[in-house]
PDB file of C-alpha atoms in Angstrom:
ATOM      1  CA  MET A 132     -55.321  10.863 -34.610  1.00  0.00           C
ATOM      2  CA  LYS A 133     -56.288  13.752 -36.855  1.00  0.00           C
ATOM      3  CA  THR A 134     -58.042  16.786 -35.457  1.00  0.00           C
ATOM      4  CA  ASP A 135     -59.366  19.452 -37.827  1.00  0.00           C
ATOM      5  CA  LEU A 136     -58.289  22.850 -36.584  1.00  0.00           C
ATOM      6  CA  THR A 137     -58.734  24.762 -39.824  1.00  0.00           C
ATOM      7  CA  ASP A 138     -61.185  27.050 -37.990  1.00  0.00           C
ATOM      8  CA  PRO A 139     -59.195  29.796 -36.212  1.00  0.00           C
ATOM      9  CA  ARG A 140     -61.532  29.482 -33.200  1.00  0.00           C
ATOM     10  CA  ALA A 141     -60.506  25.838 -32.843  1.00  0.00           C
ATOM     11  CA  VAL A 142     -56.815  26.811 -32.771  1.00  0.00           C
ATOM     12  CA  TYR A 143     -57.625  29.460 -30.147  1.00  0.00           C
ATOM     13  CA  ASN A 144     -59.562  26.895 -28.084  1.00  0.00           C
ATOM     14  CA  ALA A 145     -56.688  24.380 -28.283  1.00  0.00           C
ATOM     15  CA  LEU A 146     -54.265  27.025 -27.025  1.00  0.00           C
ATOM     16  CA  GLN A 147     -56.714  28.082 -24.319  1.00  0.00           C
ATOM     17  CA  SER A 148     -57.005  24.483 -23.089  1.00  0.00           C
ATOM     18  CA  LEU A 149     -53.243  24.252 -22.794  1.00  0.00           C
ATOM     19  CA  ALA A 150     -53.087  27.653 -21.082  1.00  0.00           C
ATOM     20  CA  SER A 151     -55.583  26.514 -18.460  1.00  0.00           C
ATOM     21  CA  GLU A 152     -53.577  23.373 -17.737  1.00  0.00           C
ATOM     22  CA  LEU A 153     -50.314  25.314 -17.458  1.00  0.00           C
ATOM     23  CA  GLU A 154     -51.893  27.840 -15.087  1.00  0.00           C
ATOM     24  CA  THR A 155     -52.779  25.006 -12.708  1.00  0.00           C
ATOM     25  CA  ARG A 156     -49.051  24.198 -12.731  1.00  0.00           C
ATOM     26  CA  ARG A 157     -48.149  27.760 -11.672  1.00  0.00           C
ATOM     27  CA  PHE A 158     -46.981  29.052 -15.060  1.00  0.00           C
ATOM     28  CA  ALA A 159     -47.929  32.478 -16.343  1.00  0.00           C
ATOM     29  CA  VAL A 160     -49.461  32.360 -19.806  1.00  0.00           C
ATOM     30  CA  ARG A 161     -50.526  34.891 -22.409  1.00  0.00           C
ATOM     31  CA  LEU A 162     -52.518  33.990 -25.467  1.00  0.00           C
ATOM     32  CA  ARG A 163     -51.517  36.249 -28.359  1.00  0.00           C
ATOM     33  CA  THR A 164     -53.800  36.796 -31.317  1.00  0.00           C
ATOM     34  CA  THR A 165     -52.069  39.456 -33.375  1.00  0.00           C
ATOM     35  CA  LYS A 166     -53.534  40.286 -36.775  1.00  0.00           C
ATOM     36  CA  GLY A 167     -51.413  38.776 -39.528  1.00  0.00           C
ATOM     37  CA  ARG A 168     -49.769  36.235 -37.204  1.00  0.00           C
ATOM     38  CA  ALA A 169     -50.796  32.780 -36.114  1.00  0.00           C
ATOM     39  CA  PRO A 170     -52.164  32.704 -32.557  1.00  0.00           C
ATOM     40  CA  HIS A 171     -49.601  31.496 -30.058  1.00  0.00           C
ATOM     41  CA  LEU A 172     -49.206  30.977 -26.360  1.00  0.00           C
ATOM     42  CA  ILE A 173     -46.442  32.668 -24.398  1.00  0.00           C
ATOM     43  CA  VAL A 174     -45.525  30.528 -21.387  1.00  0.00           C
ATOM     44  CA  ILE A 175     -43.465  32.060 -18.566  1.00  0.00           C
ATOM     45  CA  ASN A 176     -42.040  30.444 -15.468  1.00  0.00           C
ATOM     46  CA  PRO A 177     -42.711  33.160 -12.841  1.00  0.00           C
ATOM     47  CA  GLU A 178     -40.016  31.687 -10.556  1.00  0.00           C
ATOM     48  CA  ALA A 179     -37.434  32.193 -13.315  1.00  0.00           C
ATOM     49  CA  PRO A 180     -38.874  34.624 -15.916  1.00  0.00           C
ATOM     50  CA  VAL A 181     -35.950  34.053 -18.261  1.00  0.00           C
ATOM     51  CA  LEU A 182     -37.494  30.604 -18.800  1.00  0.00           C
ATOM     52  CA  THR A 183     -40.069  31.654 -21.377  1.00  0.00           C
ATOM     53  CA  GLU A 184     -41.226  29.989 -24.563  1.00  0.00           C
ATOM     54  CA  ASN A 185     -43.799  30.370 -27.317  1.00  0.00           C
ATOM     55  CA  VAL A 186     -46.124  27.505 -28.212  1.00  0.00           C
ATOM     56  CA  LEU A 187     -47.848  27.218 -31.579  1.00  0.00           C
ATOM     57  CA  VAL A 188     -50.528  24.950 -33.038  1.00  0.00           C
ATOM     58  CA  ALA A 189     -49.993  23.490 -36.503  1.00  0.00           C
ATOM     59  CA  PRO A 190     -50.428  20.233 -38.402  1.00  0.00           C
ATOM     60  CA  ASP A 191     -47.550  17.833 -38.912  1.00  0.00           C
ATOM     61  CA  SER A 192     -46.664  16.358 -42.305  1.00  0.00           C
ATOM     62  CA  GLU A 193     -49.485  13.817 -41.954  1.00  0.00           C
ATOM     63  CA  GLY A 194     -52.100  16.408 -40.977  1.00  0.00           C
ATOM     64  CA  ALA A 195     -52.210  15.643 -37.234  1.00  0.00           C
ATOM     65  CA  TRP A 196     -52.675  18.909 -35.304  1.00  0.00           C
ATOM     66  CA  SER A 197     -50.111  19.386 -32.580  1.00  0.00           C
ATOM     67  CA  TYR A 198     -48.577  21.858 -30.179  1.00  0.00           C
ATOM     68  CA  TRP A 199     -45.119  22.974 -31.341  1.00  0.00           C
ATOM     69  CA  PHE A 200     -42.106  24.804 -29.996  1.00  0.00           C
ATOM     70  CA  PRO A 201     -40.930  27.405 -32.515  1.00  0.00           C
ATOM     71  CA  TRP A 202     -37.555  25.772 -33.250  1.00  0.00           C
ATOM     72  CA  PRO A 203     -39.635  23.537 -34.578  1.00  0.00           C
ATOM     73  CA  GLU A 204     -40.175  20.551 -32.356  1.00  0.00           C
ATOM     74  CA  ARG A 205     -43.513  18.891 -31.836  1.00  0.00           C
ATOM     75  CA  ILE A 206     -44.609  18.896 -28.211  1.00  0.00           C
ATOM     76  CA  ALA A 207     -47.725  16.707 -28.375  1.00  0.00           C
ATOM     77  CA  LEU A 208     -50.990  16.235 -30.205  1.00  0.00           C
ATOM     78  CA  VAL A 209     -53.615  18.848 -29.317  1.00  0.00           C
ATOM     79  CA  THR A 210     -55.769  16.014 -28.002  1.00  0.00           C
ATOM     80  CA  ASP A 211     -53.176  15.284 -25.287  1.00  0.00           C
ATOM     81  CA  VAL A 212     -53.114  18.511 -23.269  1.00  0.00           C
ATOM     82  CA  GLY A 213     -51.728  16.860 -20.124  1.00  0.00           C
ATOM     83  CA  TYR A 214     -48.735  15.392 -21.938  1.00  0.00           C
ATOM     84  CA  ALA A 215     -48.116  18.713 -23.715  1.00  0.00           C
ATOM     85  CA  ALA A 216     -48.097  20.499 -20.351  1.00  0.00           C
ATOM     86  CA  ASP A 217     -45.688  17.882 -18.957  1.00  0.00           C
ATOM     87  CA  ARG A 218     -43.254  18.466 -21.828  1.00  0.00           C
ATOM     88  CA  ILE A 219     -43.457  22.251 -21.532  1.00  0.00           C
ATOM     89  CA  GLU A 220     -43.001  22.047 -17.770  1.00  0.00           C
ATOM     90  CA  ASN A 221     -39.833  19.959 -18.286  1.00  0.00           C
ATOM     91  CA  VAL A 222     -38.407  22.555 -20.677  1.00  0.00           C
ATOM     92  CA  LEU A 223     -39.269  25.566 -18.500  1.00  0.00           C
ATOM     93  CA  ALA A 224     -38.649  24.126 -15.035  1.00  0.00           C
ATOM     94  CA  GLU A 225     -36.181  25.877 -12.783  1.00  0.00           C
ATOM     95  CA  VAL A 226     -33.661  23.779 -10.864  1.00  0.00           C
ATOM     96  CA  GLY A 227     -35.386  21.885  -8.075  1.00  0.00           C
ATOM     97  CA  ARG A 228     -38.877  21.996  -9.563  1.00  0.00           C
TER      98      ARG A 228
END
């Protein structure tokens, strides 16, 4: 499914949706919108602050907008916020979570 996020506000809204979902899962999040840089979400596990990652929004090679880890690995389509949060939670979970 293709989602048009060429509007910077749409990218911000996609990141904000993910941030809200991650907050319900007890992660700390910061949405960064620095001039000259793409907006990104900083996700922190407050139980183990070393477990921190950035999340970006960008299209894949076919134009489908997705959440991405910076290494780059696609997390999920922006239309699947719950699945994206599941994947991020798996990466940032401390032992026993």
